[in-house]
């Protein structure tokens, strides 16, 4: 009987450890996904600014040529 209680206690502790591990893993994945979204946003902003700069240079070249 006491041995069964120990086994149940050990199993419960193991379950809690596994649950904590899974939760840490989920938090890490969420953080990585947020970081990837931030990188993609910055990449899109940089591309947009680059396109605006190219358009400005083209416009200036056209006005100098015309």
PDB file of N, CA and C in Angstrom:
ATOM      1  N   UNK A   1       0.816  -1.192   0.000  1.00  0.00           N
ATOM      2  CA  UNK A   1       0.000   0.000   0.000  1.00  0.00           C
ATOM      3  C   UNK A   1       0.863   1.261   0.000  1.00  0.00           C
ATOM      4  N   UNK A   2       1.832   1.294   0.890  1.00  0.00           N
ATOM      5  CA  UNK A   2       2.733   2.449   0.957  1.00  0.00           C
ATOM      6  C   UNK A   2       3.521   2.568  -0.343  1.00  0.00           C
ATOM      7  N   UNK A   3       3.891   1.428  -0.891  1.00  0.00           N
ATOM      8  CA  UNK A   3       4.643   1.442  -2.144  1.00  0.00           C
ATOM      9  C   UNK A   3       3.791   2.015  -3.283  1.00  0.00           C
ATOM     10  N   UNK A   4       2.521   1.703  -3.301  1.00  0.00           N
ATOM     11  CA  UNK A   4       1.620   2.257  -4.318  1.00  0.00           C
ATOM     12  C   UNK A   4       1.491   3.771  -4.164  1.00  0.00           C
ATOM     13  N   UNK A   5       1.435   4.235  -2.934  1.00  0.00           N
ATOM     14  CA  UNK A   5       1.358   5.676  -2.691  1.00  0.00           C
ATOM     15  C   UNK A   5       2.628   6.362  -3.182  1.00  0.00           C
ATOM     16  N   UNK A   6       3.769   5.732  -2.915  1.00  0.00           N
ATOM     17  CA  UNK A   6       5.042   6.300  -3.410  1.00  0.00           C
ATOM     18  C   UNK A   6       5.056   6.341  -4.932  1.00  0.00           C
ATOM     19  N   UNK A   7       4.586   5.254  -5.544  1.00  0.00           N
ATOM     20  CA  UNK A   7       4.541   5.214  -7.008  1.00  0.00           C
ATOM     21  C   UNK A   7       3.634   6.315  -7.559  1.00  0.00           C
ATOM     22  N   UNK A   8       2.474   6.486  -6.932  1.00  0.00           N
ATOM     23  CA  UNK A   8       1.559   7.544  -7.379  1.00  0.00           C
ATOM     24  C   UNK A   8       2.180   8.924  -7.192  1.00  0.00           C
ATOM     25  N   UNK A   9       2.851   9.105  -6.064  1.00  0.00           N
ATOM     26  CA  UNK A   9       3.503  10.389  -5.790  1.00  0.00           C
ATOM     27  C   UNK A   9       4.606  10.650  -6.814  1.00  0.00           C
ATOM     28  N   UNK A  10       5.396   9.621  -7.086  1.00  0.00           N
ATOM     29  CA  UNK A  10       6.476   9.750  -8.069  1.00  0.00           C
ATOM     30  C   UNK A  10       5.892  10.052  -9.450  1.00  0.00           C
ATOM     31  N   UNK A  11       4.817   9.350  -9.813  1.00  0.00           N
ATOM     32  CA  UNK A  11       4.181   9.591 -11.109  1.00  0.00           C
ATOM     33  C   UNK A  11       3.620  11.014 -11.192  1.00  0.00           C
ATOM     34  N   UNK A  12       3.022  11.481 -10.115  1.00  0.00           N
ATOM     35  CA  UNK A  12       2.475  12.840 -10.090  1.00  0.00           C
ATOM     36  C   UNK A  12       3.591  13.869 -10.239  1.00  0.00           C
ATOM     37  N   UNK A  13       4.699  13.663  -9.548  1.00  0.00           N
ATOM     38  CA  UNK A  13       5.834  14.588  -9.661  1.00  0.00           C
ATOM     39  C   UNK A  13       6.398  14.570 -11.072  1.00  0.00           C
ATOM     40  N   UNK A  14       6.498  13.384 -11.651  1.00  0.00           N
ATOM     41  CA  UNK A  14       7.013  13.263 -13.016  1.00  0.00           C
ATOM     42  C   UNK A  14       6.077  13.982 -13.996  1.00  0.00           C
ATOM     43  N   UNK A  15       4.780  13.814 -13.809  1.00  0.00           N
ATOM     44  CA  UNK A  15       3.810  14.494 -14.660  1.00  0.00           C
ATOM     45  C   UNK A  15       3.967  16.007 -14.562  1.00  0.00           C
ATOM     46  N   UNK A  16       4.132  16.524 -13.346  1.00  0.00           N
ATOM     47  CA  UNK A  16       4.300  17.970 -13.165  1.00  0.00           C
ATOM     48  C   UNK A  16       5.575  18.459 -13.840  1.00  0.00           C
ATOM     49  N   UNK A  17       6.648  17.671 -13.751  1.00  0.00           N
ATOM     50  CA  UNK A  17       7.899  18.038 -14.420  1.00  0.00           C
ATOM     51  C   UNK A  17       7.708  18.065 -15.933  1.00  0.00           C
ATOM     52  N   UNK A  18       7.021  17.051 -16.452  1.00  0.00           N
ATOM     53  CA  UNK A  18       6.775  17.013 -17.897  1.00  0.00           C
ATOM     54  C   UNK A  18       5.915  18.191 -18.346  1.00  0.00           C
ATOM     55  N   UNK A  19       4.893  18.499 -17.569  1.00  0.00           N
ATOM     56  CA  UNK A  19       4.020  19.625 -17.910  1.00  0.00           C
ATOM     57  C   UNK A  19       4.809  20.935 -17.909  1.00  0.00           C
ATOM     58  N   UNK A  20       5.667  21.117 -16.909  1.00  0.00           N
ATOM     59  CA  UNK A  20       6.492  22.329 -16.854  1.00  0.00           C
ATOM     60  C   UNK A  20       7.423  22.397 -18.059  1.00  0.00           C
ATOM     61  N   UNK A  21       7.976  21.254 -18.449  1.00  0.00           N
ATOM     62  CA  UNK A  21       8.868  21.208 -19.605  1.00  0.00           C
ATOM     63  C   UNK A  21       8.109  21.601 -20.880  1.00  0.00           C
ATOM     64  N   UNK A  22       6.916  21.059 -21.052  1.00  0.00           N
ATOM     65  CA  UNK A  22       6.105  21.383 -22.230  1.00  0.00           C
ATOM     66  C   UNK A  22       5.748  22.868 -22.241  1.00  0.00           C
ATOM     67  N   UNK A  23       5.403  23.412 -21.091  1.00  0.00           N
ATOM     68  CA  UNK A  23       5.058  24.835 -21.018  1.00  0.00           C
ATOM     69  C   UNK A  23       6.256  25.712 -21.364  1.00  0.00           C
ATOM     70  N   UNK A  24       7.447  25.344 -20.883  1.00  0.00           N
ATOM     71  CA  UNK A  24       8.662  26.096 -21.250  1.00  0.00           C
ATOM     72  C   UNK A  24       8.874  26.023 -22.755  1.00  0.00           C
ATOM     73  N   UNK A  25       8.709  24.836 -23.301  1.00  0.00           N
ATOM     74  CA  UNK A  25       8.885  24.627 -24.733  1.00  0.00           C
ATOM     75  C   UNK A  25       7.901  25.501 -25.521  1.00  0.00           C
ATOM     76  N   UNK A  26       6.654  25.560 -25.078  1.00  0.00           N
ATOM     77  CA  UNK A  26       5.646  26.380 -25.755  1.00  0.00           C
ATOM     78  C   UNK A  26       5.986  27.864 -25.665  1.00  0.00           C
ATOM     79  N   UNK A  27       6.484  28.304 -24.513  1.00  0.00           N
ATOM     80  CA  UNK A  27       6.869  29.720 -24.368  1.00  0.00           C
ATOM     81  C   UNK A  27       8.031  30.060 -25.299  1.00  0.00           C
ATOM     82  N   UNK A  28       8.987  29.149 -25.403  1.00  0.00           N
ATOM     83  CA  UNK A  28      10.128  29.383 -26.298  1.00  0.00           C
ATOM     84  C   UNK A  28       9.639  29.497 -27.736  1.00  0.00           C
ATOM     85  N   UNK A  29       8.760  28.591 -28.153  1.00  0.00           N
ATOM     86  CA  UNK A  29       8.236  28.647 -29.516  1.00  0.00           C
ATOM     87  C   UNK A  29       7.466  29.938 -29.765  1.00  0.00           C
ATOM     88  N   UNK A  30       6.682  30.358 -28.808  1.00  0.00           N
ATOM     89  CA  UNK A  30       5.925  31.607 -28.961  1.00  0.00           C
ATOM     90  C   UNK A  30       6.878  32.787 -29.110  1.00  0.00           C
ATOM     91  N   UNK A  31       7.941  32.791 -28.313  1.00  0.00           N
ATOM     92  CA  UNK A  31       8.921  33.875 -28.386  1.00  0.00           C
ATOM     93  C   UNK A  31       9.608  33.881 -29.751  1.00  0.00           C
ATOM     94  N   UNK A  32       9.978  32.700 -30.240  1.00  0.00           N
ATOM     95  CA  UNK A  32      10.628  32.618 -31.550  1.00  0.00           C
ATOM     96  C   UNK A  32       9.695  33.081 -32.665  1.00  0.00           C
ATOM     97  N   UNK A  33       8.425  32.719 -32.572  1.00  0.00           N
ATOM     98  CA  UNK A  33       7.464  33.162 -33.580  1.00  0.00           C
ATOM     99  C   UNK A  33       7.303  34.677 -33.555  1.00  0.00           C
ATOM    100  N   UNK A  34       7.251  35.263 -32.367  1.00  0.00           N
ATOM    101  CA  UNK A  34       7.150  36.722 -32.254  1.00  0.00           C
ATOM    102  C   UNK A  34       8.387  37.388 -32.842  1.00  0.00           C
ATOM    103  N   UNK A  35       9.551  36.814 -32.588  1.00  0.00           N
ATOM    104  CA  UNK A  35      10.791  37.378 -33.124  1.00  0.00           C
ATOM    105  C   UNK A  35      10.798  37.296 -34.645  1.00  0.00           C
ATOM    106  N   UNK A  36      10.326  36.182 -35.198  1.00  0.00           N
ATOM    107  CA  UNK A  36      10.282  36.029 -36.650  1.00  0.00           C
ATOM    108  C   UNK A  36       9.334  37.044 -37.277  1.00  0.00           C
ATOM    109  N   UNK A  37       8.200  37.285 -36.643  1.00  0.00           N
ATOM    110  CA  UNK A  37       7.253  38.288 -37.148  1.00  0.00           C
ATOM    111  C   UNK A  37       7.905  39.670 -37.123  1.00  0.00           C
ATOM    112  N   UNK A  38       8.626  39.977 -36.062  1.00  0.00           N
ATOM    113  CA  UNK A  38       9.301  41.276 -35.960  1.00  0.00           C
ATOM    114  C   UNK A  38      10.354  41.420 -37.053  1.00  0.00           C
ATOM    115  N   UNK A  39      11.100  40.361 -37.320  1.00  0.00           N
ATOM    116  CA  UNK A  39      12.122  40.401 -38.376  1.00  0.00           C
ATOM    117  C   UNK A  39      11.457  40.608 -39.732  1.00  0.00           C
ATOM    118  N   UNK A  40      10.371  39.886 -39.986  1.00  0.00           N
ATOM    119  CA  UNK A  40       9.670  40.039 -41.264  1.00  0.00           C
ATOM    120  C   UNK A  40       9.130  41.456 -41.426  1.00  0.00           C
ATOM    121  N   UNK A  41       8.607  42.028 -40.342  1.00  0.00           N
ATOM    122  CA  UNK A  41       8.086  43.398 -40.399  1.00  0.00           C
ATOM    123  C   UNK A  41       9.215  44.370 -40.729  1.00  0.00           C
ATOM    124  N   UNK A  42      10.350  44.223 -40.065  1.00  0.00           N
ATOM    125  CA  UNK A  42      11.483  45.127 -40.337  1.00  0.00           C
ATOM    126  C   UNK A  42      11.994  44.954 -41.761  1.00  0.00           C
ATOM    127  N   UNK A  43      12.003  43.718 -42.233  1.00  0.00           N
ATOM    128  CA  UNK A  43      12.445  43.460 -43.603  1.00  0.00           C
ATOM    129  C   UNK A  43      11.501  44.148 -44.592  1.00  0.00           C
ATOM    130  N   UNK A  44      10.199  44.067 -44.354  1.00  0.00           N
ATOM    131  CA  UNK A  44       9.217  44.705 -45.235  1.00  0.00           C
ATOM    132  C   UNK A  44       9.355  46.222 -45.182  1.00  0.00           C
ATOM    133  N   UNK A  45       9.579  46.770 -43.991  1.00  0.00           N
ATOM    134  CA  UNK A  45       9.763  48.220 -43.862  1.00  0.00           C
ATOM    135  C   UNK A  45      11.014  48.671 -44.604  1.00  0.00           C
ATOM    136  N   UNK A  46      12.093  47.905 -44.482  1.00  0.00           N
ATOM    137  CA  UNK A  46      13.337  48.261 -45.172  1.00  0.00           C
ATOM    138  C   UNK A  46      13.145  48.193 -46.682  1.00  0.00           C
ATOM    139  N   UNK A  47      12.439  47.175 -47.140  1.00  0.00           N
ATOM    140  CA  UNK A  47      12.176  47.055 -48.574  1.00  0.00           C
ATOM    141  C   UNK A  47      11.328  48.230 -49.064  1.00  0.00           C
ATOM    142  N   UNK A  48      10.342  48.607 -48.284  1.00  0.00           N
ATOM    143  CA  UNK A  48       9.487  49.740 -48.647  1.00  0.00           C
ATOM    144  C   UNK A  48      10.311  51.030 -48.727  1.00  0.00           C
ATOM    145  N   UNK A  49      11.162  51.251 -47.729  1.00  0.00           N
ATOM    146  CA  UNK A  49      12.004  52.455 -47.746  1.00  0.00           C
ATOM    147  C   UNK A  49      12.964  52.430 -48.927  1.00  0.00           C
ATOM    148  N   UNK A  50      13.501  51.256 -49.229  1.00  0.00           N
ATOM    149  CA  UNK A  50      14.385  51.127 -50.389  1.00  0.00           C
ATOM    150  C   UNK A  50      13.652  51.454 -51.675  1.00  0.00           C
ATOM    151  N   UNK A  51      12.427  50.965 -51.804  1.00  0.00           N
ATOM    152  CA  UNK A  51      11.629  51.263 -53.002  1.00  0.00           C
ATOM    153  C   UNK A  51      11.324  52.752 -53.103  1.00  0.00           C
ATOM    154  N   UNK A  52      11.029  53.374 -51.973  1.00  0.00           N
ATOM    155  CA  UNK A  52      10.769  54.821 -51.988  1.00  0.00           C
ATOM    156  C   UNK A  52      12.020  55.587 -52.413  1.00  0.00           C
ATOM    157  N   UNK A  53      13.182  55.152 -51.933  1.00  0.00           N
ATOM    158  CA  UNK A  53      14.433  55.825 -52.307  1.00  0.00           C
ATOM    159  C   UNK A  53      14.698  55.662 -53.801  1.00  0.00           C
ATOM    160  N   UNK A  54      14.473  54.468 -54.321  1.00  0.00           N
ATOM    161  CA  UNK A  54      14.668  54.230 -55.758  1.00  0.00           C
ATOM    162  C   UNK A  54      13.714  55.103 -56.567  1.00  0.00           C
ATOM    163  N   UNK A  55      12.462  55.175 -56.137  1.00  0.00           N
ATOM    164  CA  UNK A  55      11.489  56.028 -56.834  1.00  0.00           C
ATOM    165  C   UNK A  55      11.922  57.490 -56.808  1.00  0.00           C
ATOM    166  N   UNK A  56      12.442  57.955 -55.690  1.00  0.00           N
ATOM    167  CA  UNK A  56      12.891  59.348 -55.578  1.00  0.00           C
ATOM    168  C   UNK A  56      14.064  59.609 -56.513  1.00  0.00           C
ATOM    169  N   UNK A  57      14.990  58.679 -56.591  1.00  0.00           N
ATOM    170  CA  UNK A  57      16.148  58.845 -57.487  1.00  0.00           C
ATOM    171  C   UNK A  57      15.686  58.850 -58.937  1.00  0.00           C
ATOM    172  N   UNK A  58      14.782  57.960 -59.292  1.00  0.00           N
ATOM    173  CA  UNK A  58      14.255  57.932 -60.664  1.00  0.00           C
ATOM    174  C   UNK A  58      13.546  59.242 -61.001  1.00  0.00           C
ATOM    175  N   UNK A  59      12.750  59.720 -60.062  1.00  0.00           N
ATOM    176  CA  UNK A  59      12.028  60.974 -60.285  1.00  0.00           C
ATOM    177  C   UNK A  59      13.009  62.129 -60.481  1.00  0.00           C
ATOM    178  N   UNK A  60      14.058  62.143 -59.676  1.00  0.00           N
ATOM    179  CA  UNK A  60      15.063  63.200 -59.803  1.00  0.00           C
ATOM    180  C   UNK A  60      15.780  63.088 -61.146  1.00  0.00           C
ATOM    181  N   UNK A  61      16.098  61.866 -61.562  1.00  0.00           N
ATOM    182  CA  UNK A  61      16.766  61.672 -62.853  1.00  0.00           C
ATOM    183  C   UNK A  61      15.859  62.119 -63.996  1.00  0.00           C
ATOM    184  N   UNK A  62      14.571  61.824 -63.906  1.00  0.00           N
ATOM    185  CA  UNK A  62      13.635  62.251 -64.954  1.00  0.00           C
ATOM    186  C   UNK A  62      13.511  63.769 -65.010  1.00  0.00           C
ATOM    187  N   UNK A  63      13.483  64.409 -63.852  1.00  0.00           N
ATOM    188  CA  UNK A  63      13.353  65.863 -63.860  1.00  0.00           C
ATOM    189  C   UNK A  63      14.636  66.527 -64.355  1.00  0.00           C
ATOM    190  N   UNK A  64      15.785  65.916 -64.102  1.00  0.00           N
ATOM    191  CA  UNK A  64      17.040  66.469 -64.626  1.00  0.00           C
ATOM    192  C   UNK A  64      17.142  66.245 -66.133  1.00  0.00           C
ATOM    193  N   UNK A  65      16.628  65.108 -66.609  1.00  0.00           N
ATOM    194  CA  UNK A  65      16.690  64.791 -68.038  1.00  0.00           C
ATOM    195  C   UNK A  65      15.654  65.592 -68.833  1.00  0.00           C
ATOM    196  N   UNK A  66      14.562  65.946 -68.183  1.00  0.00           N
ATOM    197  CA  UNK A  66      13.463  66.607 -68.903  1.00  0.00           C
ATOM    198  C   UNK A  66      13.587  68.059 -68.852  1.00  0.00           C
TER     199      UNK A  66
END
